[in-house]
Amino acid sequence: MSNPSIKVRFAPSPTGELHIGSARTALFNWLFTKHQDGKFFLRIEDTDPERSKEKYADQILESLSWLGLNWDQPIIYQSQRLDVYKDRVKTLTKAGVVYRCFCSRDVLQTAREAGNYQYPGTCRNLSEEAIKQRLNQGSSFTLRLKIPEGETNYTDLIYGNIRVDHKELDDFIIVRSDGSPTYNFVVVVDDHDMEISHVIRGEDHISNTPKQILIYQALDYTVPIFAHLPMILGPDIKRLSKRHGAPGVQNFKDDGYFPESLLNYLALLGWNPGTDKEVFSLDELVNEFDLSQVQKKGAVWDEKKLHWLSGQYVKKTSTDFLLESIRGIHPDWGKGSEISFLISVIELLKVRAKSLTEFITQSKYYFSDPESYDKAGLKKWWKNESTNERISTFLQDLDNLSNWRKEELEKSFKSFAESNQFGLGKIIMPVRMAVCGTPNGPSIFDILELIGKEICIRRITTALERLPN
RNA sequence: GGCCCGUUCGUCUAGUGGUUAGGACUCCAGGUUUUCAUCCUGGCAACAGGAGUUCGAUUCUCCUACGGGCUACCA
């Protein structure tokens, strides 16, 4: 049961990979439309041949797929609709709402630098004769929209009523001198042709909206409903950009985040459910999302919270799926080990790892002997030769242990500590350093059991030879 | 310069004409633990400023300040 009256679109320009800000826009569009069984369309805004690259378009699509923001076909490429735009220009020309402007870029630029920010309307009322003359001279020209007197207002679903006096608007260019159409024009044509009901996009488009509404009216199209989303900001409160560490979606995939946790975090950036709930599945987001709960002010990107959320997801995720996911980003992980062994490793690390990459970095010692030992750990737990004495004595107990199970190991550690009047940590921690190379990690008994007697004995023997120096 | 938008703990946010202004992340302290992490308990920390309306404003209005966006033959 789909709702034919709800159609939204996400319209990236392929001038770079999908970054976090755009992903948030895509997500809000997607949540909004899924919430009411509407359609979600994609449009690639590739009318700038200088900056648009096909590989970026593909990359954006890939990132969206990874995020799980599936779209309804077909994808519209603006570069394939040039004829359509030409046709609509004709319509506007016929209607007499556009005019040729022969002003050169330089002239306009100079005027702007002199403080005249608005186009002065130089060519607005050129006589037929003057136009003909310019054309005969072969002068190039742009096409500008003739903005009528008055004002335009619209109700933004997030910002409320927005009103702009036409005095503030230039007769802006809709067709460049090379014949290509500009953004503010094509966006209207496309949104109309795609029958978009709700235009949900970044706040940076608020000022463009009145111009676009004027085009809707000039073309006699129905004006859609607009909703503008606040910006995502960097720690310096400036709009988040590549400067702030290139927060592309791909990076988060590479860093081992689940798409769900990224999406969850993104949703919380500017939206809230009206309850204390913070951890959402995608379905829950769809159910609870509502544009009326979207903030007006920009939100600062906070990676720490993402990291925490990611940890929440990791904890809830099944071990099997974690294994699959880890191998998804690192196919060689645990190569040569039994699956059951890998499952055990993941289970031990599950409460510690907050992302898939952390499973990889924290699991080295399960697969290979430590090459070096954590310095701070040694300083605290393997100070001098007395540790060697203690551990080499204990090593014999371990060696004699016939049943290498964690329960037995624990008994052995405890009885050795007790009978020799050592604190338990004095034995556990040096052993941990010897076996793992790091003082941090899961229960030592779990680790020893899992890694197995032979290897553990070997590592402890090696450590006794190499330490304390 | 002009126009538009915004302003609650460091960050994400809830909230009401009268609240001890709530939650989450971070940070700190304590507990649990062999370590780390988890978990539990507690703590620090905010209504930008000024007028006005009102018995009473964080909440409503105006002004100021600050911040952001737009002002392209980019999208």
Coordinates of C-alpha atoms (C1' of nucleotides) in Angstrom, one line a residue:
Chain A
M1 CA 0.0 0.0 0.0
S2 CA 2.0 2.9 -1.2
N3 CA 1.0 6.5 -1.0
P4 CA 1.1 8.0 -4.5
S5 CA 0.9 11.6 -3.2
I6 CA 4.2 11.5 -1.4
K7 CA 7.3 11.7 -3.6
V8 CA 10.6 13.0 -2.5
R9 CA 14.0 13.1 -4.1
F10 CA 17.6 13.3 -3.2
A11 CA 19.6 15.2 -5.7
P12 CA 23.3 15.2 -5.2
S13 CA 25.8 16.7 -7.6
P14 CA 28.6 14.3 -8.4
T15 CA 31.5 16.6 -7.5
G16 CA 32.8 14.5 -4.7
E17 CA 31.9 11.4 -2.7
L18 CA 28.8 11.4 -0.6
H19 CA 29.6 13.3 2.6
I20 CA 27.8 13.3 5.9
G21 CA 25.7 16.4 5.3
S22 CA 24.3 15.0 2.1
A23 CA 23.8 11.6 3.7
R24 CA 21.7 13.3 6.4
T25 CA 19.6 15.0 3.8
A26 CA 19.1 11.8 2.0
L27 CA 18.2 10.0 5.2
F28 CA 15.6 12.6 6.2
N29 CA 14.0 12.4 2.8
W30 CA 14.0 8.7 3.0
L31 CA 12.6 8.5 6.5
F32 CA 10.0 11.1 5.7
T33 CA 8.7 9.2 2.7
K34 CA 9.0 5.7 4.1
H35 CA 7.1 6.8 7.1
Q36 CA 4.1 7.3 4.9
D37 CA 4.8 4.8 2.2
G38 CA 5.9 7.3 -0.4
K39 CA 8.5 7.2 -3.1
F40 CA 12.1 8.1 -2.8
F41 CA 13.8 9.2 -6.1
L42 CA 17.3 10.0 -7.0
R43 CA 18.5 12.7 -9.4
I44 CA 22.1 13.3 -10.3
E45 CA 22.7 17.0 -10.8
D46 CA 25.5 16.8 -13.3
T47 CA 25.0 19.9 -15.3
D48 CA 28.4 21.3 -14.3
P49 CA 30.7 19.5 -16.7
E50 CA 33.7 21.1 -15.1
R51 CA 33.2 19.6 -11.7
S52 CA 30.9 16.6 -12.3
K53 CA 32.6 13.2 -12.5
E54 CA 30.9 9.9 -13.4
K55 CA 33.0 8.1 -10.8
Y56 CA 31.6 10.3 -8.1
A57 CA 28.1 9.5 -9.2
D58 CA 28.8 5.8 -8.9
Q59 CA 30.5 6.3 -5.6
I60 CA 27.5 8.2 -4.2
L61 CA 25.2 5.5 -5.4
E62 CA 27.4 2.9 -3.7
S63 CA 27.4 4.8 -0.4
L64 CA 23.6 5.1 -0.5
S65 CA 23.3 1.4 -1.1
W66 CA 25.7 0.7 1.7
L67 CA 23.6 2.9 4.0
G68 CA 20.5 1.0 2.9
L69 CA 18.7 4.1 1.6
N70 CA 17.2 2.3 -1.3
W71 CA 15.6 4.3 -4.1
D72 CA 12.8 3.9 -6.5
Q73 CA 13.8 3.7 -10.2
P74 CA 14.7 5.3 -12.4
I75 CA 17.6 7.5 -11.5
I76 CA 17.4 10.8 -13.4
Y77 CA 20.6 12.3 -14.8
Q78 CA 20.2 16.0 -15.6
S79 CA 22.8 15.7 -18.3
Q80 CA 20.4 13.6 -20.3
R81 CA 17.6 16.1 -20.1
L82 CA 19.2 19.0 -21.9
D83 CA 16.5 18.8 -24.6
V84 CA 13.8 19.1 -22.0
Y85 CA 15.3 22.1 -20.5
K86 CA 15.6 23.7 -23.9
D87 CA 12.0 23.1 -24.5
R88 CA 11.0 24.7 -21.2
V89 CA 13.2 27.7 -22.0
K90 CA 11.1 28.1 -25.2
T91 CA 8.0 28.1 -23.1
L92 CA 9.4 30.8 -20.9
T93 CA 10.5 32.8 -23.8
K94 CA 7.1 32.6 -25.4
A95 CA 5.6 33.7 -22.2
G96 CA 7.8 36.8 -22.3
V97 CA 9.3 36.3 -18.9
V98 CA 12.9 36.0 -19.9
Y99 CA 15.2 38.2 -21.7
R100 CA 18.7 38.2 -23.3
C101 CA 21.4 39.8 -21.3
F102 CA 24.6 40.8 -23.1
C103 CA 26.5 41.9 -20.1
S104 CA 29.9 40.3 -19.9
R105 CA 31.1 38.4 -16.9
D106 CA 33.8 41.0 -16.3
V107 CA 31.5 43.9 -16.2
L108 CA 29.2 42.1 -13.7
Q109 CA 32.2 41.0 -11.6
T110 CA 33.6 44.6 -11.4
A111 CA 30.2 46.0 -10.5
R112 CA 29.9 43.4 -7.7
E113 CA 33.3 44.2 -6.4
A114 CA 32.4 47.9 -6.3
G115 CA 29.6 47.0 -4.0
N116 CA 26.7 46.5 -6.4
Y117 CA 25.7 43.1 -5.4
Q118 CA 22.6 43.0 -7.5
Y119 CA 22.3 42.8 -11.2
P120 CA 21.3 46.3 -12.2
G121 CA 18.9 45.3 -15.0
T122 CA 21.0 46.7 -17.8
C123 CA 19.6 44.5 -20.5
R124 CA 16.1 44.2 -19.1
N125 CA 14.5 46.7 -21.4
L126 CA 16.7 46.5 -24.5
S127 CA 14.9 47.5 -27.6
E128 CA 14.3 45.0 -30.4
E129 CA 16.8 47.0 -32.5
A130 CA 19.5 47.0 -29.9
I131 CA 19.1 43.2 -29.4
K132 CA 19.2 42.6 -33.1
Q133 CA 22.3 44.7 -33.4
R134 CA 24.1 42.8 -30.6
L135 CA 23.1 39.5 -32.2
N136 CA 24.4 40.5 -35.5
Q137 CA 27.7 41.4 -33.8
G138 CA 27.8 37.9 -32.6
S139 CA 27.7 38.9 -29.0
S140 CA 27.0 36.1 -26.6
F141 CA 24.2 36.4 -24.2
T142 CA 22.6 34.7 -21.2
L143 CA 18.9 34.4 -20.5
R144 CA 17.5 36.0 -17.3
L145 CA 14.2 35.7 -15.6
K146 CA 12.3 38.9 -15.5
I147 CA 11.2 39.1 -11.9
P148 CA 7.9 40.9 -11.3
E149 CA 7.2 43.4 -8.6
G150 CA 5.8 42.1 -5.4
E151 CA 6.8 39.5 -2.9
T152 CA 6.9 35.8 -2.6
N153 CA 6.1 33.8 0.5
Y154 CA 5.9 30.2 1.3
T155 CA 5.5 28.0 4.4
D156 CA 8.5 25.9 5.2
L157 CA 7.7 22.7 7.1
I158 CA 10.6 23.4 9.4
Y159 CA 11.2 27.2 9.3
G160 CA 7.6 28.3 9.1
N161 CA 6.5 31.3 7.0
I162 CA 9.2 32.8 4.8
R163 CA 8.6 36.0 3.0
V164 CA 10.8 37.8 0.5
D165 CA 10.4 41.1 -1.2
H166 CA 11.2 40.8 -4.9
K167 CA 13.4 43.9 -4.5
E168 CA 15.8 41.5 -2.9
L169 CA 15.9 39.3 -5.9
D170 CA 18.0 39.8 -9.1
D171 CA 16.8 38.9 -12.5
F172 CA 18.9 35.8 -12.3
I173 CA 20.4 33.8 -15.1
I174 CA 18.6 30.7 -16.2
V175 CA 20.6 29.9 -19.3
R176 CA 24.3 30.5 -19.6
S177 CA 26.0 32.0 -22.6
D178 CA 27.0 28.5 -23.7
G179 CA 23.3 27.5 -23.8
S180 CA 23.4 25.4 -20.6
P181 CA 20.7 25.8 -18.0
T182 CA 21.4 26.8 -14.5
Y183 CA 20.5 25.1 -11.2
N184 CA 17.6 27.2 -10.1
F185 CA 15.9 26.6 -13.4
V186 CA 16.5 22.9 -13.9
V187 CA 15.7 22.0 -10.4
V188 CA 12.2 23.3 -10.9
V189 CA 11.7 21.6 -14.2
D190 CA 12.9 18.3 -12.8
D191 CA 11.0 18.4 -9.6
H192 CA 7.9 19.2 -11.6
D193 CA 8.5 16.4 -14.1
M194 CA 9.3 14.0 -11.4
E195 CA 6.1 15.0 -9.6
I196 CA 7.9 15.7 -6.4
S197 CA 5.5 16.6 -3.7
H198 CA 8.0 17.6 -1.0
V199 CA 11.3 19.2 -1.5
I200 CA 13.5 18.4 1.5
R201 CA 17.0 19.8 1.3
G202 CA 19.6 21.8 3.2
E203 CA 19.0 25.2 4.8
D204 CA 21.5 26.7 2.3
H205 CA 18.6 26.6 -0.2
I206 CA 16.2 28.7 1.7
S207 CA 17.3 31.8 -0.2
N208 CA 17.0 30.0 -3.5
T209 CA 13.4 28.9 -2.8
P210 CA 11.6 32.2 -3.7
K211 CA 13.5 32.3 -7.0
Q212 CA 12.4 28.8 -7.8
I213 CA 8.9 29.5 -6.8
L214 CA 8.9 32.3 -9.4
I215 CA 9.9 29.8 -12.0
Y216 CA 7.2 27.4 -11.0
Q217 CA 4.7 30.2 -11.4
A218 CA 6.2 31.4 -14.7
L219 CA 5.9 27.8 -16.0
D220 CA 2.4 27.4 -14.5
Y221 CA 3.5 24.5 -12.4
T222 CA 2.2 23.4 -9.0
V223 CA 4.6 24.5 -6.3
P224 CA 5.6 21.7 -4.0
I225 CA 5.9 21.8 -0.3
F226 CA 9.3 22.8 1.0
A227 CA 11.2 21.7 4.1
H228 CA 14.7 22.9 4.8
L229 CA 17.1 21.1 7.1
P230 CA 19.6 22.8 9.4
M231 CA 23.2 22.5 8.5
I232 CA 25.6 20.1 10.1
L233 CA 28.5 22.0 11.5
G234 CA 32.1 21.3 12.3
P235 CA 33.5 22.0 15.8
D236 CA 34.2 25.5 14.7
I237 CA 30.5 26.1 14.1
K238 CA 31.2 26.4 10.4
R239 CA 29.3 24.3 8.0
L240 CA 30.8 20.8 8.0
S241 CA 33.1 20.3 5.0
K242 CA 36.1 18.4 3.9
R243 CA 38.2 20.8 5.9
H244 CA 36.9 19.1 9.0
G245 CA 38.5 15.8 8.2
A246 CA 36.7 14.7 5.1
P247 CA 33.7 13.1 6.7
G248 CA 32.7 11.0 3.7
V249 CA 30.4 8.1 4.2
Q250 CA 33.0 5.8 2.8
N251 CA 35.3 6.7 5.6
F252 CA 32.9 5.5 8.2
K253 CA 32.5 2.2 6.3
D254 CA 36.2 1.8 6.2
D255 CA 36.4 2.6 9.9
G256 CA 34.2 -0.3 10.6
Y257 CA 31.0 1.5 11.5
F258 CA 27.7 -0.2 10.8
P259 CA 25.4 1.8 8.5
E260 CA 22.7 1.5 11.1
S261 CA 24.7 3.3 13.7
L262 CA 25.8 6.0 11.3
L263 CA 22.2 6.5 10.3
N264 CA 21.0 6.5 13.9
Y265 CA 23.5 9.1 14.8
L266 CA 22.7 11.2 11.7
A267 CA 19.0 11.0 12.6
L268 CA 19.7 12.4 16.0
L269 CA 21.5 15.3 14.5
G270 CA 18.7 17.7 14.1
W271 CA 15.8 15.4 14.9
N272 CA 14.6 13.9 18.1
P273 CA 11.8 11.5 18.9
G274 CA 10.3 13.6 21.7
T275 CA 11.3 10.8 24.1
D276 CA 14.5 9.8 25.8
K277 CA 15.2 7.1 23.4
E278 CA 18.5 7.3 21.6
V279 CA 19.2 3.9 20.1
F280 CA 17.1 3.1 17.1
S281 CA 16.9 0.4 14.5
L282 CA 16.2 1.6 11.0
D283 CA 12.6 0.4 11.3
E284 CA 12.1 2.3 14.5
L285 CA 13.4 5.5 12.9
V286 CA 11.0 5.1 10.0
N287 CA 8.1 4.6 12.5
E288 CA 9.0 7.6 14.6
F289 CA 10.4 10.1 12.2
D290 CA 8.5 13.3 11.9
L291 CA 9.6 16.6 10.3
S292 CA 7.9 18.6 12.9
Q293 CA 10.5 17.4 15.4
V294 CA 13.3 18.7 13.3
Q295 CA 15.5 21.4 14.8
K296 CA 16.0 24.8 13.2
K297 CA 19.6 25.4 14.4
G298 CA 22.6 23.8 13.0
A299 CA 24.1 20.8 14.8
V300 CA 27.7 20.2 15.6
W301 CA 29.1 16.9 14.4
D302 CA 30.3 14.9 17.4
E303 CA 32.2 11.8 16.6
K304 CA 32.4 10.7 20.2
K305 CA 28.7 10.1 20.3
L306 CA 28.7 8.2 17.1
H307 CA 31.4 6.0 18.6
W308 CA 29.3 5.4 21.6
L309 CA 26.3 4.6 19.5
S310 CA 28.4 2.3 17.4
G311 CA 29.3 0.4 20.6
Q312 CA 25.7 0.0 21.4
Y313 CA 25.1 -1.6 18.0
V314 CA 28.1 -3.9 18.3
K315 CA 26.8 -5.2 21.6
K316 CA 23.4 -5.9 20.2
T317 CA 24.7 -7.5 17.0
S318 CA 24.9 -11.3 16.7
T319 CA 28.3 -12.8 16.7
D320 CA 27.8 -14.5 13.4
F321 CA 26.9 -11.3 11.8
L322 CA 29.9 -9.6 13.4
L323 CA 32.1 -12.2 11.9
E324 CA 30.6 -11.7 8.5
S325 CA 30.9 -7.9 8.8
I326 CA 34.5 -8.0 10.0
R327 CA 35.4 -10.1 7.0
G328 CA 33.5 -7.8 4.9
I329 CA 36.0 -5.0 5.5
H330 CA 39.0 -7.3 6.2
P331 CA 38.7 -10.6 4.3
D332 CA 41.9 -11.9 5.8
W333 CA 41.0 -11.5 9.4
G334 CA 41.7 -14.7 11.3
K335 CA 42.6 -16.5 8.2
G336 CA 43.6 -20.1 8.9
S337 CA 41.7 -20.3 12.2
E338 CA 38.6 -22.4 12.8
I339 CA 35.4 -20.5 12.6
S340 CA 34.5 -21.6 16.1
F341 CA 37.7 -20.0 17.3
L342 CA 36.9 -16.8 15.6
I343 CA 33.4 -16.8 17.1
S344 CA 35.0 -17.2 20.5
V345 CA 37.4 -14.3 19.9
I346 CA 34.5 -12.1 18.9
E347 CA 32.5 -13.0 21.9
L348 CA 35.3 -12.1 24.2
L349 CA 35.9 -8.7 22.5
K350 CA 32.3 -7.8 21.9
V351 CA 31.8 -5.5 24.9
R352 CA 35.2 -3.9 24.2
A353 CA 35.1 -3.2 20.5
K354 CA 33.0 -0.3 19.4
S355 CA 33.6 -0.7 15.7
L356 CA 34.6 -3.5 13.4
T357 CA 38.1 -2.2 13.0
E358 CA 38.5 -2.4 16.8
F359 CA 37.9 -6.1 16.6
I360 CA 40.8 -6.3 14.3
T361 CA 43.2 -4.2 16.2
Q362 CA 42.3 -5.8 19.5
S363 CA 42.5 -9.4 18.4
K364 CA 46.2 -9.7 17.2
Y365 CA 47.4 -11.9 20.0
Y366 CA 44.8 -14.5 19.3
F367 CA 46.5 -15.2 16.1
S368 CA 50.1 -14.6 16.6
D369 CA 52.7 -14.3 19.4
P370 CA 53.3 -10.8 20.6
E371 CA 56.3 -9.2 18.9
S372 CA 56.7 -6.6 21.6
Y373 CA 55.2 -5.7 24.9
D374 CA 53.3 -2.7 26.0
K375 CA 55.7 -0.4 27.7
A376 CA 53.5 1.0 30.3
G377 CA 52.2 -2.5 31.0
L378 CA 55.7 -3.8 31.6
K379 CA 56.6 -0.9 33.8
K380 CA 53.7 -1.7 36.1
W381 CA 53.5 -5.5 35.9
W382 CA 57.0 -6.8 35.1
K383 CA 59.4 -4.6 36.9
N384 CA 62.4 -6.8 37.5
E385 CA 63.9 -10.2 37.8
S386 CA 61.7 -11.1 40.7
T387 CA 58.8 -11.3 38.3
N388 CA 60.8 -13.8 36.2
E389 CA 61.3 -15.9 39.3
R390 CA 57.7 -15.8 40.2
I391 CA 56.4 -16.6 36.8
S392 CA 58.9 -19.3 36.0
T393 CA 57.9 -21.1 39.1
F394 CA 54.3 -20.7 38.3
L395 CA 55.0 -21.9 34.7
Q396 CA 55.7 -25.3 36.1
D397 CA 52.2 -25.4 37.6
L398 CA 50.7 -24.5 34.3
D399 CA 52.8 -27.0 32.5
N400 CA 51.6 -29.7 34.8
L401 CA 48.0 -28.8 34.3
S402 CA 46.3 -31.6 32.5
N403 CA 42.9 -30.1 32.1
W404 CA 43.4 -26.7 30.3
R405 CA 40.0 -25.2 31.1
K406 CA 39.4 -21.8 32.4
E407 CA 37.9 -23.1 35.7
E408 CA 41.1 -25.2 36.3
L409 CA 43.3 -22.3 35.2
E410 CA 41.6 -20.0 37.7
K411 CA 42.1 -22.6 40.4
S412 CA 45.7 -23.0 39.6
F413 CA 46.3 -19.2 39.6
K414 CA 44.5 -18.8 42.9
S415 CA 46.2 -21.6 44.7
F416 CA 49.6 -20.5 43.5
A417 CA 48.9 -16.9 44.7
E418 CA 47.6 -18.1 48.0
S419 CA 50.3 -20.5 48.9
N420 CA 53.0 -18.0 48.0
Q421 CA 51.3 -15.0 49.5
F422 CA 51.1 -13.1 46.2
G423 CA 48.4 -10.8 45.2
L424 CA 46.5 -12.5 42.3
G425 CA 47.4 -9.6 40.0
K426 CA 51.1 -10.3 40.5
I427 CA 50.6 -13.5 38.6
I428 CA 47.8 -12.7 36.3
M429 CA 49.2 -9.6 34.9
P430 CA 52.7 -10.8 34.0
V431 CA 51.1 -13.8 32.4
R432 CA 48.8 -11.5 30.5
M433 CA 51.7 -9.4 29.3
A434 CA 53.6 -12.5 28.2
V435 CA 50.7 -14.0 26.3
C436 CA 49.0 -10.9 24.9
G437 CA 51.7 -8.2 25.0
T438 CA 49.2 -5.8 26.4
P439 CA 47.7 -5.4 29.9
N440 CA 44.2 -4.8 28.5
G441 CA 41.7 -7.4 27.5
P442 CA 39.2 -10.0 28.5
S443 CA 39.5 -12.4 31.4
I444 CA 42.9 -14.0 31.3
F445 CA 41.4 -17.4 31.9
D446 CA 39.2 -17.1 28.9
I447 CA 42.1 -16.1 26.8
L448 CA 44.4 -18.9 28.0
E449 CA 41.8 -21.5 27.4
L450 CA 41.0 -20.2 24.0
I451 CA 44.5 -19.9 22.8
G452 CA 45.5 -23.3 24.1
K453 CA 48.2 -24.7 26.4
E454 CA 51.0 -25.2 24.0
I455 CA 51.0 -21.7 22.6
C456 CA 50.6 -20.1 26.0
I457 CA 53.5 -22.0 27.5
R458 CA 55.6 -21.1 24.5
R459 CA 54.7 -17.4 24.9
I460 CA 55.4 -17.3 28.6
T461 CA 58.7 -19.1 28.1
T462 CA 59.7 -16.6 25.4
A463 CA 58.7 -13.7 27.7
L464 CA 60.8 -15.1 30.5
E465 CA 63.8 -15.0 28.1
R466 CA 63.1 -11.6 26.8
L467 CA 62.0 -9.7 29.9
P468 CA 62.4 -7.6 31.9
N469 CA 64.8 -6.0 29.4
Chain B
rG1 C1' 27.1 45.9 2.1
rG2 C1' 21.9 43.8 1.6
rC3 C1' 18.5 39.9 2.7
rC4 C1' 17.1 35.4 5.2
rC5 C1' 17.6 32.0 9.3
rG6 C1' 19.1 30.8 14.1
rU7 C1' 20.7 31.3 19.8
rU8 C1' 18.8 25.9 26.6
rC9 C1' 24.9 22.4 30.0
rG10 C1' 31.5 21.7 26.0
rU11 C1' 28.3 18.7 22.3
rC12 C1' 23.2 16.4 20.7
rU13 C1' 18.7 17.8 22.8
rA14 C1' 13.6 17.8 26.2
rG15 C1' 10.7 21.4 28.2
rU16 C1' 6.8 24.9 30.5
rG17 C1' 3.7 31.7 31.5
rG18 C1' 5.1 29.5 38.0
rU19 C1' 9.9 23.0 37.2
rU20 C1' 15.2 21.5 42.2
rA21 C1' 15.2 23.5 33.8
rG22 C1' 15.0 16.8 32.3
rG23 C1' 17.8 13.1 29.3
rA24 C1' 22.1 11.5 26.2
rC25 C1' 27.5 11.9 24.8
rU26 C1' 32.1 13.6 26.9
rC27 C1' 34.6 14.5 31.5
rC28 C1' 35.3 13.5 36.9
rA29 C1' 34.5 10.4 41.5
rG30 C1' 32.9 5.8 43.7
rG31 C1' 31.4 0.5 43.2
rU32 C1' 32.1 -4.3 40.5
rU33 C1' 36.6 -6.6 38.1
rU34 C1' 43.2 -9.7 37.5
rU35 C1' 43.7 -5.3 33.6
rC36 C1' 40.8 -2.8 30.0
rA37 C1' 36.0 -2.5 28.5
rU38 C1' 31.1 -3.3 30.1
rC39 C1' 27.7 -2.5 34.0
rC40 C1' 25.8 0.3 38.4
rU41 C1' 25.8 4.8 41.5
rG42 C1' 26.9 9.8 42.1
rG43 C1' 28.9 14.6 40.3
rC44 C1' 30.4 19.0 37.2
rA45 C1' 27.8 21.8 33.6
rA46 C1' 22.9 25.7 30.2
rC47 C1' 18.0 29.2 29.2
rA48 C1' 23.4 35.2 24.9
rG49 C1' 22.3 40.4 26.8
rG50 C1' 18.7 44.5 27.4
rA51 C1' 14.0 46.4 27.4
rG52 C1' 8.6 45.5 27.3
rU53 C1' 3.9 42.5 28.3
rU54 C1' 2.7 40.1 33.0
rC55 C1' 1.4 39.1 39.8
rG56 C1' 5.3 36.1 37.5
rA57 C1' 9.2 35.1 32.2
rU58 C1' 13.8 30.3 29.9
rU59 C1' 8.9 30.3 27.6
rC60 C1' 5.3 36.0 24.4
rU61 C1' 7.0 40.9 21.8
rC62 C1' 10.9 44.3 20.4
rC63 C1' 16.0 45.8 20.2
rU64 C1' 21.2 44.5 20.5
rA65 C1' 25.0 41.1 20.2
rC66 C1' 26.9 36.8 18.3
rG67 C1' 26.7 32.8 14.8
rG68 C1' 25.2 30.6 10.2
rG69 C1' 23.3 30.8 5.1
rC70 C1' 22.4 33.3 0.4
rU71 C1' 23.8 37.2 -2.5
rA72 C1' 28.0 32.8 -9.3
rC73 C1' 27.2 32.3 -16.5
rC74 C1' 28.3 26.2 -8.8
rA75 C1' 24.8 22.9 -7.3

